[in-house]
Amino acid sequence: MINGYLRQDGRKGIRNHISVVYLVECARFVADEIVVPHREAGAQVIGFPGCFPNEYAQKMLERLGTHPNVGAVLLVSLGCESFNRFALEKVIKASGRPVKSIVIQKTGGTASAIQIGRDWVAQQVNHLAKTPRVEMGMDELIIGTICGGSDATSGITGNPAVGLAFDRLGAEGAACIFEETGELIGCEQIMAARAATPELAIELRASVEKAAMYYDTLGFGSFAAGNAEGGLSTIEEKSMGAYAKSGSAEIVGLIKPGDVPPTGGLYLMDVVPDGEVRYGFPNISDNAEIVEMMASGAHMTLFVTGRGSVVGSAIAPVIKICANPETFARLSEDMDINAGRILSGTSLADVAQEIYEHVVSVANGAETKSEALGHAEFILTYKSFDPIGPACLPA
Amino acid sequence: MKSDLLNKLLQLSPDDNVLVALGATQPGENTLADGRKITVQTPVTLGHKIASRNIARGDKILKYGVSIGSATVDILVGQHVHVHNMKSDYTATYMLSETADGDQTKGGQND
């Protein structure tokens, strides 16, 4: 059983954060400064840098401002950007969370905006300390997984271990999300065979075909230079390793960023934009993927790395599972779990058990390595999606 | 780490024509878990692939029991299998290489 935080809208979180949200890059410095004295108390900066409006970014910040791990939200606007702060404030207010907007052009400038913001956050810190605690079942937990800084060990140790842990978490009722359809290229047939319905199988295949077409147009696959150095030769090889994170359970649905899974079980998130190729690469770095899963309600992320990523995230804790024993030896201060032990004889089941136990203890408040180090990365860029079709969700 | 498992080559699926190095591996005879012997031709580091049989140019490279690309040249048993002798059947692989002129980017030799 998990000891969660009860929000006014009935959702349950595993953290009690205050989000300070910049609504354009021009307001970011003020947001960063507001958070400085309140970081230890759980205040974090998130936001969107663009001045042009974007429906996707609006939806992402609406979902994140009402994320169950977030208890209060401060919006920081320059004043002339196109982001619809009125709509965002309304959605957050309707969820019952305390929300305030600071418009720098109206408050007298940088220093006064920072002071007003810090004072408000200080009040919220006291207020949030009284958030009711509540029992939370495994069936109320949403867990995302990604892999980043992959090498050839990722697909042999860390990813299959997460897959095994996902099988158990999903069977116990948790909603489990895997994503990055650009890293499932080559796996579309075997993945579609695991769909709960024939109609969903068609949607799963189509999402990967869309990714292949999208990356082909851009001229680069979802493949970084370090992947090749780590022994991966092609996107198909990387994909097969990444695919192992999904385990072996039936795939019950396909969601897009911001869609909250309606039931427990395993979901694929389609992260590649719809329509013509625009705005550049779908997810420009690992944190963009974490952000999208959080927007779909993920309480935490299981992050498998081979080369050695050190990131964490704002809002939702990141458990780092190191696939490569040599990397673990070098970067153990950043790694929560050493899955590379599998190469020297530890069973996949033992590492999966350790991941499962970590999920439960982190849900109960235990700090991950990246949380203890103060990591709180966040990135949100331009994208465009059509809504999911009727065959995508469980009946 | 148990030393008897170091320098072993792992076959992930019965159909595979490549093996995965479980640690830095030097040229020489290497005994697989099932007792078969492979003579490694090229030194490789953790995670890299070694051909477990002769692979002809154009043949699929099989790992995890599925195709992960095609051979661009004839590959002999025991040789390193990587971007210099195989390519994606989807999108080209991007690599960074260090040269005397400093860091330069180039595409993999597989486009």
Coordinates of C-alpha atoms in Angstrom, one line a residue:
Chain A
M1 CA 0.0 0.0 0.0
I2 CA 1.2 3.5 -0.9
N3 CA 0.8 6.6 1.3
G4 CA -0.2 9.3 -1.2
Y5 CA -1.3 12.9 -1.2
L6 CA -5.0 13.6 -1.9
R7 CA -5.7 16.5 -4.3
Q8 CA -9.0 18.5 -4.3
D9 CA -10.0 16.8 -7.6
G10 CA -9.7 13.4 -6.1
R11 CA -6.4 12.4 -7.8
K12 CA -3.6 11.0 -5.7
G13 CA 0.0 11.9 -5.9
I14 CA 3.3 10.6 -4.5
R15 CA 5.0 14.0 -4.3
N16 CA 3.9 17.4 -3.1
H17 CA 5.5 19.9 -5.5
I18 CA 4.8 23.6 -6.2
S19 CA 5.3 24.3 -9.9
V20 CA 6.5 27.7 -11.0
V21 CA 5.6 28.0 -14.7
Y22 CA 7.2 30.4 -17.1
L23 CA 5.0 31.0 -20.1
V24 CA 7.7 32.2 -22.5
E25 CA 11.5 32.2 -22.3
C26 CA 11.4 35.9 -21.5
A27 CA 9.9 35.0 -18.1
R28 CA 12.2 32.2 -17.3
F29 CA 14.8 34.1 -15.4
V30 CA 12.2 35.4 -13.0
A31 CA 10.7 31.9 -12.5
D32 CA 14.2 30.4 -11.8
E33 CA 14.9 33.2 -9.3
I34 CA 11.5 32.7 -7.5
V35 CA 12.3 29.0 -6.9
V36 CA 15.8 29.5 -5.5
P37 CA 15.0 29.9 -1.8
H38 CA 12.2 27.2 -1.9
R39 CA 13.9 24.4 -3.8
E40 CA 14.3 22.3 -0.7
A41 CA 10.6 22.7 0.0
G42 CA 9.7 21.2 -3.3
A43 CA 9.3 24.3 -5.6
Q44 CA 10.4 23.6 -9.2
V45 CA 10.4 25.4 -12.5
I46 CA 8.6 24.1 -15.6
G47 CA 7.4 26.1 -18.6
F48 CA 7.3 26.7 -22.4
P49 CA 9.8 28.9 -24.2
G50 CA 7.9 29.8 -27.3
C51 CA 6.1 33.1 -28.0
F52 CA 3.9 31.6 -30.7
P53 CA 0.7 29.8 -29.6
N54 CA 0.7 26.0 -29.7
E55 CA -2.3 23.8 -28.8
Y56 CA -0.1 20.9 -27.8
A57 CA 2.0 23.0 -25.4
Q58 CA -1.2 24.5 -23.9
K59 CA -2.6 21.0 -23.3
M60 CA 0.8 19.8 -21.8
L61 CA 0.9 22.6 -19.3
E62 CA -2.8 22.2 -18.4
R63 CA -2.1 18.5 -17.7
L64 CA 1.1 19.2 -15.8
G65 CA -0.4 22.0 -13.7
T66 CA -3.0 19.5 -12.6
H67 CA -0.6 16.6 -12.2
P68 CA -1.3 14.6 -9.0
N69 CA 2.2 15.3 -7.7
V70 CA 1.6 19.0 -7.9
G71 CA -0.2 20.9 -5.1
A72 CA 0.0 24.5 -6.2
V73 CA 1.0 26.5 -9.3
L74 CA 2.5 29.9 -9.9
L75 CA 2.3 31.2 -13.5
V76 CA 4.9 33.7 -14.6
S77 CA 4.1 35.7 -17.7
L78 CA 6.0 38.4 -19.3
G79 CA 2.7 39.9 -20.5
C80 CA 2.9 40.0 -24.3
E81 CA 3.5 36.4 -25.2
S82 CA 0.8 34.4 -27.0
F83 CA 0.4 31.6 -24.4
N84 CA -3.2 31.6 -23.1
R85 CA -2.5 32.1 -19.4
F86 CA -6.2 32.8 -18.7
A87 CA -7.2 29.4 -20.0
L88 CA -4.4 27.7 -18.1
E89 CA -5.2 29.5 -14.8
K90 CA -8.9 28.5 -15.2
V91 CA -8.1 24.8 -15.7
I92 CA -5.8 24.7 -12.6
K93 CA -8.3 26.7 -10.5
A94 CA -11.1 24.3 -11.5
S95 CA -9.0 21.4 -10.2
G96 CA -9.0 23.0 -6.7
R97 CA -5.3 23.8 -6.6
P98 CA -4.1 27.2 -5.5
V99 CA -3.0 29.1 -8.5
K100 CA -1.7 32.7 -9.1
S101 CA -0.4 34.6 -12.1
I102 CA 2.4 37.1 -12.1
V103 CA 2.6 39.4 -15.1
I104 CA 6.1 40.9 -15.1
Q105 CA 5.1 43.9 -17.3
K106 CA 2.4 44.8 -14.7
T107 CA 4.3 44.1 -11.4
G108 CA 7.0 46.6 -12.0
G109 CA 9.8 44.4 -13.4
T110 CA 12.2 41.7 -12.5
A111 CA 12.9 42.4 -8.8
S112 CA 9.3 43.0 -7.8
A113 CA 8.0 40.0 -9.7
I114 CA 10.6 37.8 -8.0
Q115 CA 9.6 39.2 -4.5
I116 CA 5.9 38.7 -5.1
G117 CA 6.5 35.2 -6.4
R118 CA 8.7 34.2 -3.5
D119 CA 6.2 35.5 -1.0
W120 CA 3.4 33.5 -2.6
V121 CA 5.4 30.3 -2.8
A122 CA 6.4 30.7 0.9
Q123 CA 2.6 30.8 1.8
Q124 CA 2.0 27.7 -0.4
V125 CA 4.8 25.8 1.3
N126 CA 3.0 26.1 4.6
H127 CA -0.4 25.4 3.0
L128 CA 0.9 22.2 1.3
A129 CA 2.3 20.8 4.5
K130 CA -1.3 20.3 5.5
T131 CA -2.2 18.2 2.4
P132 CA -4.2 15.2 3.5
R133 CA -2.4 11.8 3.2
V134 CA -4.4 8.9 1.9
E135 CA -4.0 5.2 1.1
M136 CA -3.2 4.7 -2.6
G137 CA -3.5 1.3 -4.3
M138 CA -1.2 -0.1 -7.0
D139 CA -4.2 0.3 -9.4
E140 CA -4.0 4.1 -8.9
L141 CA -0.4 4.4 -9.9
I142 CA 0.8 5.3 -13.4
I143 CA 4.4 4.5 -14.3
G144 CA 6.3 5.5 -17.5
T145 CA 9.5 4.0 -18.8
I146 CA 12.1 5.4 -21.2
C147 CA 15.6 4.5 -22.2
G148 CA 18.3 7.1 -22.9
G149 CA 22.0 7.0 -23.5
S150 CA 21.4 3.4 -24.7
D151 CA 24.2 1.0 -25.6
A152 CA 24.2 -2.7 -26.5
T153 CA 23.8 -3.7 -22.8
S154 CA 20.4 -1.8 -22.5
G155 CA 18.6 -4.4 -24.5
I156 CA 20.1 -7.4 -22.7
T157 CA 19.9 -6.3 -19.0
G158 CA 18.1 -3.1 -18.0
N159 CA 15.3 -3.1 -20.6
P160 CA 14.2 -6.7 -20.2
A161 CA 14.4 -6.3 -16.4
V162 CA 12.0 -3.3 -16.6
G163 CA 9.8 -5.4 -18.9
L164 CA 9.6 -8.1 -16.3
A165 CA 8.8 -5.5 -13.6
F166 CA 6.2 -3.9 -15.9
D167 CA 4.5 -7.3 -16.3
R168 CA 4.1 -7.5 -12.6
L169 CA 3.1 -3.9 -12.0
G170 CA 0.5 -4.1 -14.8
A171 CA -0.9 -7.3 -13.5
E172 CA -1.3 -5.7 -10.1
G173 CA -3.4 -2.9 -11.7
A174 CA -0.8 -0.1 -12.4
A175 CA -1.0 1.7 -15.7
C176 CA 2.3 1.2 -17.4
I177 CA 3.4 3.4 -20.4
F178 CA 6.2 2.8 -22.9
E179 CA 6.8 5.2 -25.8
E180 CA 9.2 6.5 -28.4
T181 CA 7.7 4.9 -31.5
G182 CA 10.8 6.1 -33.4
E183 CA 12.7 3.5 -31.3
L184 CA 10.2 0.7 -32.2
I185 CA 11.1 0.8 -35.9
G186 CA 11.5 -2.8 -37.0
C187 CA 9.4 -4.2 -34.1
E188 CA 6.0 -3.2 -35.5
Q189 CA 4.9 -6.7 -36.4
I190 CA 5.8 -8.5 -33.2
M191 CA 4.4 -5.6 -31.2
A192 CA 1.1 -5.5 -33.0
A193 CA 0.7 -9.3 -32.3
R194 CA 0.4 -8.3 -28.6
A195 CA -2.6 -5.9 -29.1
A196 CA -5.8 -6.6 -27.1
T197 CA -7.9 -6.2 -30.3
P198 CA -7.2 -6.5 -34.1
E199 CA -8.3 -2.8 -34.4
L200 CA -5.7 -1.7 -31.9
A201 CA -3.1 -3.9 -33.7
I202 CA -3.7 -1.7 -36.8
E203 CA -3.2 1.5 -34.8
L204 CA 0.0 0.2 -33.2
R205 CA 1.5 -0.7 -36.6
A206 CA 0.4 2.7 -38.0
S207 CA 2.1 4.6 -35.2
V208 CA 5.4 3.0 -36.0
E209 CA 5.0 3.4 -39.7
K210 CA 4.3 7.1 -39.1
A211 CA 7.5 7.4 -37.0
A212 CA 9.6 5.7 -39.7
M213 CA 8.3 8.1 -42.3
Y214 CA 8.8 11.1 -40.0
Y215 CA 12.4 10.3 -39.2
D216 CA 13.1 9.4 -42.8
T217 CA 12.0 12.9 -43.8
L218 CA 14.2 14.4 -41.2
G219 CA 17.2 12.3 -42.4
F220 CA 18.2 11.0 -39.0
G221 CA 16.8 8.1 -37.0
S222 CA 16.3 8.3 -33.2
F223 CA 19.9 7.3 -32.8
A224 CA 22.7 9.2 -31.1
A225 CA 26.4 8.9 -31.8
G226 CA 27.1 7.3 -28.5
N227 CA 24.6 4.5 -29.3
A228 CA 27.0 3.3 -32.1
E229 CA 30.1 3.6 -29.9
G230 CA 28.2 1.4 -27.4
G231 CA 27.9 -1.4 -29.9
L232 CA 24.5 -0.6 -31.5
S233 CA 24.8 -0.6 -35.3
T234 CA 21.4 0.3 -36.6
I235 CA 18.0 1.7 -35.4
E236 CA 16.5 -1.7 -35.7
E237 CA 19.0 -3.1 -33.3
K238 CA 18.4 -0.2 -30.9
S239 CA 14.6 -0.7 -31.3
M240 CA 14.7 -4.4 -30.4
G241 CA 16.5 -3.5 -27.2
A242 CA 14.1 -0.6 -26.4
Y243 CA 11.1 -2.8 -27.2
A244 CA 12.1 -5.2 -24.4
K245 CA 11.1 -2.5 -21.8
S246 CA 7.4 -3.3 -22.7
G247 CA 7.7 -6.8 -21.2
S248 CA 5.4 -9.5 -22.5
A249 CA 1.9 -8.4 -21.3
E250 CA -1.0 -7.7 -23.7
I251 CA -1.0 -4.1 -24.9
V252 CA -4.4 -2.7 -23.9
G253 CA -4.2 0.8 -25.5
L254 CA -2.5 3.4 -27.5
I255 CA -2.4 7.0 -26.1
K256 CA -0.9 10.3 -27.1
P257 CA 0.8 12.8 -24.8
G258 CA -1.7 14.1 -22.3
D259 CA -4.2 11.2 -22.6
V260 CA -4.5 9.6 -19.1
P261 CA -4.8 5.8 -19.2
P262 CA -8.4 5.0 -18.2
T263 CA -7.4 1.5 -16.8
G264 CA -4.4 -0.4 -15.5
G265 CA -2.3 -2.4 -17.9
L266 CA 0.2 -1.7 -20.6
Y267 CA -0.1 1.3 -23.0
L268 CA 2.0 2.5 -25.9
M269 CA 2.4 6.3 -26.2
D270 CA 2.6 7.6 -29.8
V271 CA 4.9 10.5 -29.5
V272 CA 5.4 11.4 -33.2
P273 CA 3.4 14.4 -34.4
D274 CA 0.5 13.9 -36.9
G275 CA 0.3 15.6 -40.2
E276 CA 3.1 17.0 -42.3
V277 CA 6.6 17.1 -40.8
R278 CA 7.1 20.5 -39.0
Y279 CA 8.7 21.9 -35.9
G280 CA 11.7 19.5 -36.2
F281 CA 12.5 16.3 -34.3
P282 CA 9.7 14.8 -32.3
N283 CA 11.5 14.6 -28.9
I284 CA 14.7 16.5 -28.9
S285 CA 16.1 14.9 -25.8
D286 CA 15.1 12.3 -23.1
N287 CA 13.4 14.8 -20.8
A288 CA 10.9 15.7 -23.5
E289 CA 9.7 12.1 -23.3
I290 CA 9.5 12.1 -19.6
V291 CA 7.4 15.3 -19.8
E292 CA 4.9 13.7 -22.1
M293 CA 4.5 10.7 -19.9
M294 CA 4.0 13.0 -16.9
A295 CA 1.3 14.9 -18.9
S296 CA -0.4 11.5 -19.2
G297 CA -0.3 11.2 -15.4
A298 CA 2.9 9.2 -14.8
H299 CA 3.8 9.4 -11.1
M300 CA 7.3 8.3 -11.8
T301 CA 9.6 7.2 -14.6
L302 CA 11.8 4.1 -14.9
F303 CA 14.8 5.3 -16.9
V304 CA 17.2 2.7 -18.4
T305 CA 20.6 3.9 -19.4
G306 CA 23.7 2.2 -20.8
R307 CA 26.1 5.0 -21.6
G308 CA 25.1 6.8 -18.4
S309 CA 22.4 9.6 -18.3
V310 CA 22.4 11.6 -15.1
V311 CA 19.1 13.4 -15.6
G312 CA 16.1 13.5 -13.2
S313 CA 12.9 15.4 -13.8
A314 CA 10.6 18.1 -12.3
I315 CA 7.3 16.8 -10.9
A316 CA 7.8 13.0 -11.1
P317 CA 10.8 11.1 -9.6
V318 CA 13.1 9.2 -12.1
I319 CA 14.5 5.8 -11.1
K320 CA 17.7 5.2 -13.0
I321 CA 18.5 1.7 -14.0
C322 CA 22.0 1.2 -15.3
A323 CA 22.3 -1.5 -17.9
N324 CA 26.1 -1.4 -18.2
P325 CA 28.2 -2.6 -15.3
E326 CA 31.2 -0.5 -16.5
T327 CA 29.0 2.6 -16.5
F328 CA 27.6 1.8 -13.1
A329 CA 31.1 1.5 -11.7
R330 CA 31.9 5.0 -13.1
L331 CA 28.6 6.8 -12.3
S332 CA 27.2 4.9 -9.3
E333 CA 26.4 8.3 -7.6
D334 CA 23.7 8.8 -10.2
M335 CA 22.3 5.3 -10.6
D336 CA 19.6 3.7 -8.5
I337 CA 19.8 0.2 -9.7
N338 CA 22.7 -1.9 -11.2
A339 CA 21.1 -4.0 -13.8
G340 CA 24.5 -4.7 -15.4
R341 CA 24.9 -7.4 -12.7
I342 CA 22.9 -9.6 -15.1
L343 CA 26.0 -9.9 -17.3
S344 CA 27.8 -11.5 -14.4
G345 CA 25.2 -14.0 -13.5
T346 CA 22.5 -12.2 -11.5
S347 CA 19.0 -13.3 -12.8
L348 CA 16.7 -10.9 -14.6
A349 CA 14.0 -11.9 -12.1
D350 CA 16.2 -10.7 -9.2
V351 CA 16.8 -7.3 -10.8
A352 CA 13.1 -7.0 -11.8
Q353 CA 12.2 -7.7 -8.1
E354 CA 14.6 -4.9 -7.1
I355 CA 13.0 -2.5 -9.6
Y356 CA 9.5 -3.4 -8.2
E357 CA 10.6 -2.8 -4.6
H358 CA 12.1 0.5 -5.6
V359 CA 8.9 1.6 -7.3
V360 CA 7.0 0.9 -4.1
S361 CA 9.5 2.7 -1.8
V362 CA 9.8 5.7 -4.1
A363 CA 6.0 5.9 -4.3
N364 CA 6.1 6.1 -0.5
G365 CA 8.5 9.0 -0.5
A366 CA 12.0 7.5 -0.7
E367 CA 14.2 9.9 -2.7
T368 CA 15.8 8.7 -5.9
K369 CA 19.4 9.5 -6.6
S370 CA 18.5 12.3 -9.0
E371 CA 16.0 13.8 -6.5
A372 CA 18.7 13.7 -3.8
L373 CA 21.1 15.5 -6.1
G374 CA 18.5 18.1 -6.9
H375 CA 17.9 17.3 -10.6
A376 CA 14.7 18.8 -11.9
E377 CA 15.0 18.9 -15.7
F378 CA 12.1 20.0 -17.8
I379 CA 11.7 20.6 -21.6
L380 CA 8.7 21.3 -23.7
T381 CA 8.8 22.2 -27.4
Y382 CA 6.3 22.7 -30.3
K383 CA 4.3 19.7 -31.6
S384 CA 1.0 19.0 -33.2
F385 CA -1.3 15.9 -32.7
D386 CA -4.7 14.7 -33.9
P387 CA -6.8 13.0 -31.2
I388 CA -6.6 9.2 -30.9
G389 CA -9.1 7.0 -32.7
P390 CA -11.9 5.0 -31.1
A391 CA -10.0 1.7 -31.3
C392 CA -7.1 3.0 -29.2
L393 CA -8.6 2.6 -25.7
P394 CA -9.9 -0.4 -23.9
A395 CA -13.7 -0.8 -24.3
Chain B
M1 CA 31.8 -9.7 -11.4
K2 CA 32.5 -13.4 -11.8
S3 CA 35.6 -13.7 -14.0
D4 CA 34.6 -17.0 -15.6
L5 CA 31.8 -15.1 -17.4
L6 CA 34.0 -12.3 -18.7
N7 CA 35.2 -12.7 -22.2
K8 CA 32.3 -14.9 -23.0
L9 CA 30.2 -14.3 -26.1
L10 CA 26.4 -14.5 -25.7
Q11 CA 24.0 -15.8 -28.4
L12 CA 20.7 -14.2 -27.6
S13 CA 18.5 -16.3 -29.9
P14 CA 19.1 -19.7 -31.7
D15 CA 18.7 -18.2 -35.2
D16 CA 21.2 -15.4 -34.6
N17 CA 24.3 -15.0 -36.8
V18 CA 26.0 -12.6 -34.3
L19 CA 27.2 -13.0 -30.7
V20 CA 27.3 -10.2 -28.1
A21 CA 30.5 -9.6 -26.2
L22 CA 29.9 -9.6 -22.4
G23 CA 33.1 -7.7 -21.8
A24 CA 36.2 -6.5 -23.6
T25 CA 37.2 -9.5 -25.8
Q26 CA 40.6 -10.1 -27.4
P27 CA 41.3 -12.1 -30.6
G28 CA 41.6 -15.8 -30.0
E29 CA 39.5 -18.9 -29.3
N30 CA 36.4 -18.3 -27.3
T31 CA 34.1 -21.0 -25.9
L32 CA 30.4 -20.4 -26.0
A33 CA 28.0 -21.4 -23.2
D34 CA 26.9 -24.4 -25.3
G35 CA 30.5 -25.6 -25.8
R36 CA 30.9 -24.4 -29.4
K37 CA 34.3 -22.7 -30.1
I38 CA 34.6 -19.4 -32.0
T39 CA 37.9 -17.8 -33.0
V40 CA 37.5 -14.1 -32.5
Q41 CA 39.4 -12.1 -35.2
T42 CA 39.0 -8.5 -34.0
P43 CA 39.2 -7.1 -30.4
V44 CA 35.8 -5.7 -29.3
T45 CA 34.4 -4.0 -26.2
L46 CA 31.4 -4.8 -24.1
G47 CA 28.2 -5.1 -26.1
H48 CA 29.7 -5.3 -29.6
K49 CA 28.9 -8.0 -32.0
I50 CA 31.0 -10.9 -33.4
A51 CA 29.9 -13.0 -36.4
S52 CA 29.1 -16.5 -35.4
R53 CA 29.2 -17.8 -39.0
N54 CA 30.2 -16.5 -42.4
I55 CA 27.7 -13.9 -43.6
A56 CA 27.4 -13.0 -47.3
R57 CA 27.0 -9.4 -48.5
G58 CA 23.3 -8.6 -48.5
D59 CA 22.4 -11.2 -45.9
K60 CA 20.3 -10.1 -42.9
I61 CA 22.1 -9.7 -39.6
L62 CA 20.1 -11.6 -37.0
K63 CA 20.1 -10.7 -33.3
Y64 CA 17.3 -11.4 -30.8
G65 CA 16.0 -13.7 -33.6
V66 CA 15.1 -10.8 -35.8
S67 CA 16.8 -8.8 -38.6
I68 CA 18.7 -5.7 -37.4
G69 CA 20.0 -4.8 -40.8
S70 CA 22.0 -6.1 -43.8
A71 CA 25.7 -7.0 -44.4
T72 CA 27.3 -4.5 -46.8
V73 CA 30.3 -6.8 -47.4
D74 CA 31.1 -10.4 -46.9
I75 CA 31.7 -11.0 -43.2
L76 CA 33.8 -13.9 -41.9
V77 CA 33.1 -15.9 -38.7
G78 CA 34.8 -14.2 -35.8
Q79 CA 34.9 -10.7 -37.3
H80 CA 33.4 -7.6 -35.6
V81 CA 30.0 -6.8 -37.0
H82 CA 29.2 -3.1 -36.8
V83 CA 28.6 0.1 -39.0
H84 CA 31.7 -0.7 -41.2
N85 CA 30.2 -3.9 -42.6
M86 CA 26.4 -3.6 -42.0
K87 CA 23.6 -1.1 -42.5
S88 CA 20.1 -0.3 -41.4
D89 CA 17.3 -1.3 -43.7
Y90 CA 15.4 1.8 -42.4
T91 CA 17.5 4.9 -41.8
A92 CA 21.3 5.5 -41.9
T93 CA 23.3 5.4 -38.7
Y94 CA 24.9 8.7 -37.5
M95 CA 28.3 8.6 -35.8
L96 CA 30.8 11.0 -34.4
S97 CA 34.5 10.4 -35.0
E98 CA 37.6 12.0 -33.6
T99 CA 40.2 13.0 -36.1
A100 CA 43.5 14.9 -36.0
D101 CA 41.5 18.0 -36.9
G102 CA 39.4 17.6 -33.9
D103 CA 35.8 16.3 -33.6
Q104 CA 34.1 15.9 -36.9
T105 CA 30.8 14.4 -37.7
K106 CA 30.2 12.0 -40.5
G107 CA 27.5 9.5 -41.5
G108 CA 28.0 5.9 -40.8
Q109 CA 29.5 4.0 -43.8
N110 CA 26.1 2.5 -44.4
D111 CA 24.0 5.0 -46.4

